[in-house]
mmCIF file of C-alpha atoms in Angstrom:
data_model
loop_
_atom_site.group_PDB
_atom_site.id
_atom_site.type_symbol
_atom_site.label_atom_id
_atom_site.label_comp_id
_atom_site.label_asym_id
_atom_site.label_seq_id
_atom_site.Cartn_x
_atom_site.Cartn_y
_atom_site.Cartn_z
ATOM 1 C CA UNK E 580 0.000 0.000 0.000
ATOM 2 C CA UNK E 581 2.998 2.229 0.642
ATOM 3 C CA UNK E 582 3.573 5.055 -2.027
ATOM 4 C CA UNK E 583 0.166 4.483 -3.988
ATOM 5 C CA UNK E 584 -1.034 7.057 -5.693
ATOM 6 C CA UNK E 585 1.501 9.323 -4.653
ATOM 7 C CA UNK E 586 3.945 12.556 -6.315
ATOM 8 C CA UNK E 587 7.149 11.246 -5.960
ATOM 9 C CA UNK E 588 9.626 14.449 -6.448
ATOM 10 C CA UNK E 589 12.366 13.853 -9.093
ATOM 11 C CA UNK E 590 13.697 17.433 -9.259
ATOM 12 C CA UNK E 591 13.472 20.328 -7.493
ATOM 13 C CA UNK E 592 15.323 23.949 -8.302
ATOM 14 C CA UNK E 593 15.416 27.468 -7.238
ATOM 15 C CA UNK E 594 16.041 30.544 -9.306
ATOM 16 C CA UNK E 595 17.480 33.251 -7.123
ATOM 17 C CA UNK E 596 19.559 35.191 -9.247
ATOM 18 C CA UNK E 597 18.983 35.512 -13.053
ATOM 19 C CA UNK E 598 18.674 32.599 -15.214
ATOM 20 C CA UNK E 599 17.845 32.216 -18.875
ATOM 21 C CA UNK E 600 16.876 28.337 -19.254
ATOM 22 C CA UNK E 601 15.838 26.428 -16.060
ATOM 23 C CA UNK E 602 15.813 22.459 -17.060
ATOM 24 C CA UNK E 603 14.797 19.503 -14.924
ATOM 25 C CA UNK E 604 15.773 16.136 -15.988
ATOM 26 C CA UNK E 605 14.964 12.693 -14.303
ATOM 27 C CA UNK E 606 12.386 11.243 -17.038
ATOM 28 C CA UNK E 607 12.905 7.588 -17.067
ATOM 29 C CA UNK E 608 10.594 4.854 -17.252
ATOM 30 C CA UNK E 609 10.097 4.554 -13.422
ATOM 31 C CA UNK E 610 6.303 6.304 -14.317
ATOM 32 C CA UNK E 611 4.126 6.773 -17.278
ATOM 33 C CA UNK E 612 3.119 10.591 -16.062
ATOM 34 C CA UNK E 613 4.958 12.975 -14.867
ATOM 35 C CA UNK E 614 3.653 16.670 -12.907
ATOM 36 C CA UNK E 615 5.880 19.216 -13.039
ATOM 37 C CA UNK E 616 4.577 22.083 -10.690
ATOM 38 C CA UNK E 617 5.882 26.092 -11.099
ATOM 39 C CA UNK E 618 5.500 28.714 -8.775
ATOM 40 C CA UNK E 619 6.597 32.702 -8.194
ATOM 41 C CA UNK E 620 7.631 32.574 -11.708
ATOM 42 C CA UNK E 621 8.216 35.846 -12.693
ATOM 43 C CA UNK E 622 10.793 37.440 -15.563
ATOM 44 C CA UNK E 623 13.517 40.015 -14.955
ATOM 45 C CA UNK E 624 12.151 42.408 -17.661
ATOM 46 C CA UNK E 625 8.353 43.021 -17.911
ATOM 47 C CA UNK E 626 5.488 41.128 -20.822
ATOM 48 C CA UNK E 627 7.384 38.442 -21.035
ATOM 49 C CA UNK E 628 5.724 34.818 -22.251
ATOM 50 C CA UNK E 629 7.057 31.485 -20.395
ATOM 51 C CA UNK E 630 7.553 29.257 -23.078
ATOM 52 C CA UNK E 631 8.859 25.187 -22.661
ATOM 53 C CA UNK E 632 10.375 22.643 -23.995
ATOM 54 C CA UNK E 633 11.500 18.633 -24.041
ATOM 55 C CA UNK E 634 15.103 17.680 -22.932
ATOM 56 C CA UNK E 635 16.285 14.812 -25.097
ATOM 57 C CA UNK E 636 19.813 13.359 -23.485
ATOM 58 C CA UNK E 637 19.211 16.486 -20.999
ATOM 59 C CA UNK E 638 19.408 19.176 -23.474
ATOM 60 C CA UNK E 639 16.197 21.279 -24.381
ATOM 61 C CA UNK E 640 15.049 19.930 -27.775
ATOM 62 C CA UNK E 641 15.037 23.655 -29.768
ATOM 63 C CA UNK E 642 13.115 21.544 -33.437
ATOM 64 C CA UNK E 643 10.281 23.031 -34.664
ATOM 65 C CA UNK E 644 8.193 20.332 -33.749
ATOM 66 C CA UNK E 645 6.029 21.749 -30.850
ATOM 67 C CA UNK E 646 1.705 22.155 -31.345
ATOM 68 C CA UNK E 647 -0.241 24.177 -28.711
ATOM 69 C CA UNK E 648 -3.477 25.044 -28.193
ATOM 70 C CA UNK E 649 -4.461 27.762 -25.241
ATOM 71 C CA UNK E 650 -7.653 28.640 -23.565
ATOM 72 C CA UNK E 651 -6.800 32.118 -21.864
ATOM 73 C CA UNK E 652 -10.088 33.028 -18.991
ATOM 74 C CA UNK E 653 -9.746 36.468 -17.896
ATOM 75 C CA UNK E 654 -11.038 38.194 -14.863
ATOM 76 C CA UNK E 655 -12.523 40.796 -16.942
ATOM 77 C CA UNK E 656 -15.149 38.437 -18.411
ATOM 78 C CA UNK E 657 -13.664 38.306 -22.119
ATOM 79 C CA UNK E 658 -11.529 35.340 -23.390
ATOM 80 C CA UNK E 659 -9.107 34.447 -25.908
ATOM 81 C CA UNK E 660 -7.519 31.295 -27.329
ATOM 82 C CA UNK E 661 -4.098 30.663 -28.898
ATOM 83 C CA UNK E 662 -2.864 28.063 -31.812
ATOM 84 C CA UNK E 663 0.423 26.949 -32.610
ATOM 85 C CA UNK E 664 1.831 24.574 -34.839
ATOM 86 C CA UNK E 665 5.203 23.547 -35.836
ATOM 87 C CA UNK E 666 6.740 26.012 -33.188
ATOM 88 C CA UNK E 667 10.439 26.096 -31.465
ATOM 89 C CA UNK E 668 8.561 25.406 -28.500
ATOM 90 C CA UNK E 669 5.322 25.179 -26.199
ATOM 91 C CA UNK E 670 3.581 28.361 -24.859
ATOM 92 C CA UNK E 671 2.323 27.936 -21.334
ATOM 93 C CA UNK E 672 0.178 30.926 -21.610
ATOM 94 C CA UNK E 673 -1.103 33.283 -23.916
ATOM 95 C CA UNK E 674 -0.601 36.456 -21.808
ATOM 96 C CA UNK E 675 2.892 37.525 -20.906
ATOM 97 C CA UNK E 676 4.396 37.691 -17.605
ATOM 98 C CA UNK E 677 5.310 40.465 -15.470
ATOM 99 C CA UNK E 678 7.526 42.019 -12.725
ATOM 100 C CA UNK E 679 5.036 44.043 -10.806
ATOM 101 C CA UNK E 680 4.688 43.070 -6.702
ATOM 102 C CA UNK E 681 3.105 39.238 -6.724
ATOM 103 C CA UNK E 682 3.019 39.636 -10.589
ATOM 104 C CA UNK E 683 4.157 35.950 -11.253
ATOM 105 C CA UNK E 684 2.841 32.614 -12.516
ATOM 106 C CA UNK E 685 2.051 30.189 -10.913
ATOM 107 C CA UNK E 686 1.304 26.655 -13.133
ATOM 108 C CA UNK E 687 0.763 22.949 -13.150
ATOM 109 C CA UNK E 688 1.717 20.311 -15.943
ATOM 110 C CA UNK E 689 0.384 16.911 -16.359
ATOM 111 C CA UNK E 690 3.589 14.806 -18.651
ATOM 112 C CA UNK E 691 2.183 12.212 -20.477
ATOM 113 C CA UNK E 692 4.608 9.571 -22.476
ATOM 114 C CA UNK E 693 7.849 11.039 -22.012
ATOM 115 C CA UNK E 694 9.690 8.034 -21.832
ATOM 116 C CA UNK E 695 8.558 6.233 -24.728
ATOM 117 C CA UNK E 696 9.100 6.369 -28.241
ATOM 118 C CA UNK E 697 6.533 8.666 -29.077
ATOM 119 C CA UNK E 698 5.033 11.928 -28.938
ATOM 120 C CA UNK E 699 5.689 13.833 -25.851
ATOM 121 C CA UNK E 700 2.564 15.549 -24.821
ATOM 122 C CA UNK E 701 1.334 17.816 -21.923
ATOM 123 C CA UNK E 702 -1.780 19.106 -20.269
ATOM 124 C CA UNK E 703 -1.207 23.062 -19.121
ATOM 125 C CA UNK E 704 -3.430 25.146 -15.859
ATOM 126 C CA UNK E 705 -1.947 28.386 -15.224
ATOM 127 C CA UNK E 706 -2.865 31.557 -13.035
ATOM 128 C CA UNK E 707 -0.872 34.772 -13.200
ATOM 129 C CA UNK E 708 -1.747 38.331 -13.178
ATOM 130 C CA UNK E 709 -0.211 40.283 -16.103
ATOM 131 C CA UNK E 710 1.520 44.002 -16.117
ATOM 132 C CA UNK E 711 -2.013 44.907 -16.149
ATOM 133 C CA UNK E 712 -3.118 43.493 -13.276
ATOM 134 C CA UNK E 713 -5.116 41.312 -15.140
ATOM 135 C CA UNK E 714 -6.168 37.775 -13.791
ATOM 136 C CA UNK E 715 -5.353 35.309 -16.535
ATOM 137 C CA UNK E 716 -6.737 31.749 -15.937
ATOM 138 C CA UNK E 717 -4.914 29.419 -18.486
ATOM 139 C CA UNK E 718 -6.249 25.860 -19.403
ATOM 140 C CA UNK E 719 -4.517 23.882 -22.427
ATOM 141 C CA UNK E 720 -2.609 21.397 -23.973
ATOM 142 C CA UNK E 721 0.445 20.802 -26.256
ATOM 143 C CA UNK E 722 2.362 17.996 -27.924
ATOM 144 C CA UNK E 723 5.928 17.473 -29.399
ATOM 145 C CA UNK E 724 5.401 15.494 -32.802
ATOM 146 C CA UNK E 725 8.500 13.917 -32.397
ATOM 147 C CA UNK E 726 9.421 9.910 -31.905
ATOM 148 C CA UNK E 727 11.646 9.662 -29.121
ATOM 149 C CA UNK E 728 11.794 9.248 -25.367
ATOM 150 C CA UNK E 729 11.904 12.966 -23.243
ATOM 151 C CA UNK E 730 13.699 13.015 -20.529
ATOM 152 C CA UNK E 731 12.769 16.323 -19.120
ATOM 153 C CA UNK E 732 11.171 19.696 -19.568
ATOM 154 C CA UNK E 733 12.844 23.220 -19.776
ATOM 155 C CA UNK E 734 11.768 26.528 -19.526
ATOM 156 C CA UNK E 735 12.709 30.106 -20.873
ATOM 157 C CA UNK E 736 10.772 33.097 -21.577
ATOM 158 C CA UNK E 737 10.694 34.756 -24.678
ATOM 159 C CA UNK E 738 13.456 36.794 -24.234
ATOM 160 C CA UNK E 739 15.462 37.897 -21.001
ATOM 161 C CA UNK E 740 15.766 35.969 -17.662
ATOM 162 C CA UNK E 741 14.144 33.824 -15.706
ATOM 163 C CA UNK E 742 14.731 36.211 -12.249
ATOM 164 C CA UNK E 743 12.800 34.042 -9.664
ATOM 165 C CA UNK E 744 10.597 30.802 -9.159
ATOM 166 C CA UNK E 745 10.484 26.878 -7.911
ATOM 167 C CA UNK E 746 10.400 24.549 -10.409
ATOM 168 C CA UNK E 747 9.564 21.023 -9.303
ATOM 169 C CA UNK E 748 8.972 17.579 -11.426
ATOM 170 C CA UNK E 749 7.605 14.897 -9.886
ATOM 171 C CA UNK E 750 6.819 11.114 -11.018
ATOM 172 C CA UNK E 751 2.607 10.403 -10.746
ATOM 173 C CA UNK E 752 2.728 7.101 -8.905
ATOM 174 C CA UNK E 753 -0.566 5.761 -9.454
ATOM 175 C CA UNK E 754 -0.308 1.572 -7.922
ATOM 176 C CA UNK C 459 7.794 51.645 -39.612
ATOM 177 C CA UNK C 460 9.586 49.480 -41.957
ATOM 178 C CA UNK C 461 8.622 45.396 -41.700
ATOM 179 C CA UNK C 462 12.116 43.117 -40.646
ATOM 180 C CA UNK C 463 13.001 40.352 -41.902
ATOM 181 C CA UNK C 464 13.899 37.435 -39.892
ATOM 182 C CA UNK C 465 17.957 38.184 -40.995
ATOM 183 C CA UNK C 466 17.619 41.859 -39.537
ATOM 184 C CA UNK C 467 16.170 40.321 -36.153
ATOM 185 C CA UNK C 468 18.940 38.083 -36.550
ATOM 186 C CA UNK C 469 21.487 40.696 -36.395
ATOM 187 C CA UNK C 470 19.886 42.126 -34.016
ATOM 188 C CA UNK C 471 19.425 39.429 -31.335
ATOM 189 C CA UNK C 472 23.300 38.189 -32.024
ATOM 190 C CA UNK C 473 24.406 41.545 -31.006
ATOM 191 C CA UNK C 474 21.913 41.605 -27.987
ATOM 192 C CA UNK C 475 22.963 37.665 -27.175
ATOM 193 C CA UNK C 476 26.669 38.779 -27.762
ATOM 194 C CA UNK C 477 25.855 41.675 -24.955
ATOM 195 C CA UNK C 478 23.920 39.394 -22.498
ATOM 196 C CA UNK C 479 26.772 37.198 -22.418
ATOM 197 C CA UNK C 480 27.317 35.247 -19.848
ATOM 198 C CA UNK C 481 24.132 33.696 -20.134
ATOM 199 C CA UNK C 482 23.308 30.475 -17.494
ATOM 200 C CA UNK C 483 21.719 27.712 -17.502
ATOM 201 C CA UNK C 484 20.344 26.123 -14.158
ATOM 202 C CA UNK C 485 19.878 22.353 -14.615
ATOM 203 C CA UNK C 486 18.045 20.804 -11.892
ATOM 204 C CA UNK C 487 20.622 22.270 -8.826
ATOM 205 C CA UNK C 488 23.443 23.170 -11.414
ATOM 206 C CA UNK C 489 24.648 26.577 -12.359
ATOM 207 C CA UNK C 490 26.317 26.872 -15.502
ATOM 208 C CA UNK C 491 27.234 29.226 -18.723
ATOM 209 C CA UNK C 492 25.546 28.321 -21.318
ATOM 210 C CA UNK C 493 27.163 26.364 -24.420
ATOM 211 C CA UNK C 494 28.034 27.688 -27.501
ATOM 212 C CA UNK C 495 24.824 25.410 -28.980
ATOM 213 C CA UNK C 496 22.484 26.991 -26.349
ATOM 214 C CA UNK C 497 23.883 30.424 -27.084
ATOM 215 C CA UNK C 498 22.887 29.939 -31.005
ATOM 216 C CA UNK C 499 19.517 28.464 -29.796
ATOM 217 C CA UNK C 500 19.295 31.732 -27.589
ATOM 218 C CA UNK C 501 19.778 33.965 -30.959
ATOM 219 C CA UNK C 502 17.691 32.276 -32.648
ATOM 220 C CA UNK C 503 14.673 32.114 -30.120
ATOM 221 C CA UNK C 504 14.909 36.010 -29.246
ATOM 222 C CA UNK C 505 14.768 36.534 -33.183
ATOM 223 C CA UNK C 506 11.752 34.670 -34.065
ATOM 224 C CA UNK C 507 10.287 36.164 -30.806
ATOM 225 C CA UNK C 508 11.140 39.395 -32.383
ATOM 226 C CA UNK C 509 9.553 38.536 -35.270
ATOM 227 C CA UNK C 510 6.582 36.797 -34.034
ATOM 228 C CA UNK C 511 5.764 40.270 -32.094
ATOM 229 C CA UNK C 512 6.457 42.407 -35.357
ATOM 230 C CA UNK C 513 3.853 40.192 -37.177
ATOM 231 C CA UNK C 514 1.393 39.464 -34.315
ATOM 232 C CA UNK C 515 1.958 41.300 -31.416
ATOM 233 C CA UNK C 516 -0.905 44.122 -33.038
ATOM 234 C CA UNK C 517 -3.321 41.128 -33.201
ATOM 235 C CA UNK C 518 -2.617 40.212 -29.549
ATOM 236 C CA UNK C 519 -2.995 43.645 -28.216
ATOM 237 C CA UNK C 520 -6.355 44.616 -30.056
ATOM 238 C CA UNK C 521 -7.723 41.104 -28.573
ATOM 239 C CA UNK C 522 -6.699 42.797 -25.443
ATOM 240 C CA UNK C 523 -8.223 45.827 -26.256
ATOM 241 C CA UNK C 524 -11.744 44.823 -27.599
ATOM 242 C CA UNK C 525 -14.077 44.227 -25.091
ATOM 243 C CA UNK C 526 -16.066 41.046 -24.244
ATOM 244 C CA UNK C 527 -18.936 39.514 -27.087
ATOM 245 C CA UNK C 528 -21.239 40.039 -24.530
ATOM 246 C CA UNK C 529 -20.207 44.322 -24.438
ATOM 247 C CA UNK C 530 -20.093 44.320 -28.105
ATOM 248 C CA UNK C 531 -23.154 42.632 -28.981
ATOM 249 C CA UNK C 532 -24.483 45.185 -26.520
ATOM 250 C CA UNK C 533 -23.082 48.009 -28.277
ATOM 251 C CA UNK C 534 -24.306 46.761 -31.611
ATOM 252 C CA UNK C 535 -27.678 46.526 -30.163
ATOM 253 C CA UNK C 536 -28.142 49.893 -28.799
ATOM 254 C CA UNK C 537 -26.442 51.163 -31.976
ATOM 255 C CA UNK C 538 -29.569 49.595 -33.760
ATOM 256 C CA UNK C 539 -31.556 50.666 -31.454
ATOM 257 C CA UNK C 540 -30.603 54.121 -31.816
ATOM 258 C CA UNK C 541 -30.796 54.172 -36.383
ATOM 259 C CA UNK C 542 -26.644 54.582 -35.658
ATOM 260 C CA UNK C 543 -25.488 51.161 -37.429
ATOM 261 C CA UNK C 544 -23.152 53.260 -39.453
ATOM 262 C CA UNK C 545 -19.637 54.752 -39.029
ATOM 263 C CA UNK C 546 -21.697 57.076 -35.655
ATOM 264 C CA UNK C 547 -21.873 53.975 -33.672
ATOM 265 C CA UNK C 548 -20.210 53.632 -30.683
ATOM 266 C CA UNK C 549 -19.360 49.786 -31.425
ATOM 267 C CA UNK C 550 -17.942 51.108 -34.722
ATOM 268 C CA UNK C 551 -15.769 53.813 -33.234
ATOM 269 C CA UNK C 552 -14.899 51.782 -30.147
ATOM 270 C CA UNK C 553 -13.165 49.382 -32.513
ATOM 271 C CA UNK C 554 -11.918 52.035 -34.513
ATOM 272 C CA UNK C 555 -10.109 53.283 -31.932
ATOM 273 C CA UNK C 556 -8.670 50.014 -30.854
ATOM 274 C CA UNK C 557 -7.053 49.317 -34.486
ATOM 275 C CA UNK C 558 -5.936 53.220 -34.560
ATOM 276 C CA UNK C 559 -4.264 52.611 -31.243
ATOM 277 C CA UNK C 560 -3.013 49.015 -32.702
ATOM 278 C CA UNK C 561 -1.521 49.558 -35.967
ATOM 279 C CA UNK C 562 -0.814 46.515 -38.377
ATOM 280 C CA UNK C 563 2.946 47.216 -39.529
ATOM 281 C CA UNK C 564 3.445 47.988 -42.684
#
């Protein structure tokens, strides 16, 4: 019964001082999904998106081979949604990321089939509150149309550094 | 102002890479410069983002801009209401305004 249904952390990191890629690595075969949990995310220059990506033999996997979809909610009461195919990588919001006091992102990500050989996909839910102070609820989903076994997920945003956040990954343990 | 091309934003983001440098990469607990692969993936990612907000970044911020199908239809109606379903509108010169505000480039 011990350790059933269970996040079992792989990785954990701290940004303190400015980064521009944060990767965890740890993907084996141990478990089918993956959850890799962000928080306090925020950038070192303002309206900036948090994009990610697949580590293949621990390097971020840069191809052009990433498809997103993104359901933005917004406190205001409109909406918006985001495509992307064939990008350099996946978006995990549509609304850009800010330095303002408690301005930062906070996110969960559901990684399914990373260690086979086969598409690497993932399941996004975001909240952050944008330059704006908008509330931007994020809900969506992405894959990486590419054959091969993932052995982590990286993160950068669009351009400048990552200047704070915890970035865990953990294996789902599910019997 | 004039459109880029992707080479242009690739001059630009080597020089601004080139400036940045030493750029790190944090790898579960490890601190390290980046390699001379991640610095040409760096170049190449700030260009296309430059690009991708020369080409889109109007569309994103007039989405931001309009207001809610629910306001709009709202304003249509009263504009209706009102004989105004013409360039007097206020649902016409709202998003007027947005797109002024929001130029495509060209």
């Amino acid at each position: 019964m011990a350790e059933k249904g269970k996040l079992i952390k792989i990785q954990e990191t701290n940004v303190s001082s400015a980064t521009a890629v944060v990767s965890l690595t740890g993907i084996d075969t141990t478990y089918s999904v993956y959850v890799c949990r962000v928080s306090e995310v925020a950038p070192d220059a303002t309206d900036k998106n948090l994009y990610m990506r697949v580590t293949k033999s621990g390097s971020p996997d840069s191809t052009s081979n990433y498809d997103s979809s993104i359901y933005a909610l917004r406190s205001d009461t409109t909406f918006s949604t985001a495509q992307f195919t064939n990008g350099q990588h996946w978006k995990t919001s549509n609304y850009a990321s800010s330095t303002g006091t408690g301005q930062t992102m906070q996110g969960l990500f559901y990684l399914f089939n990373f260690p086979l050989a086969d598409y690497s996909y993932i399941t996004n839910e975001t909240t952050s509150v944008t330059g704006g102070n908008l509330l931007i609820g994020g809900q969506g989903g992405g894959v990486h149309t590419v054959q091969s076994a993932s052995d982590g997920i990286s993160f950068h945003f669009s351009s400048d550094n990552i200047a704070s956040g915890n970035f865990v990954l953990y294996g789902l343990k599910r019997d | 102002m004039a459109i880029k091309t992707i080479e242009q934003f690739r001059t630009e983001a080597t020089s601004e890479i080139n400036a940045a440098k030493p750029m790190k990469a944090q790898v579960n607990n490890q601190v390290r410069e980046f390699t001379d692969a991640e610095y040409e993936t760096a170049i190449e990612d700030l260009a296309q983002s430059k690009l991708d907000e020369q080409n889109n970044g109007y569309k994103r911020s007039r989405t931001e801009s309009y207001g809610s199908w629910n306001d709009q239809l709202d304003a249509l109606w009263h504009d209706i209401d009102q004989g105004k379903l013409d360039k007097t509108g206020s649902w016409y010169k709202a998003v007027k305004q947005v797109k002024d505000d929001n130029p495509k480039p060209s």
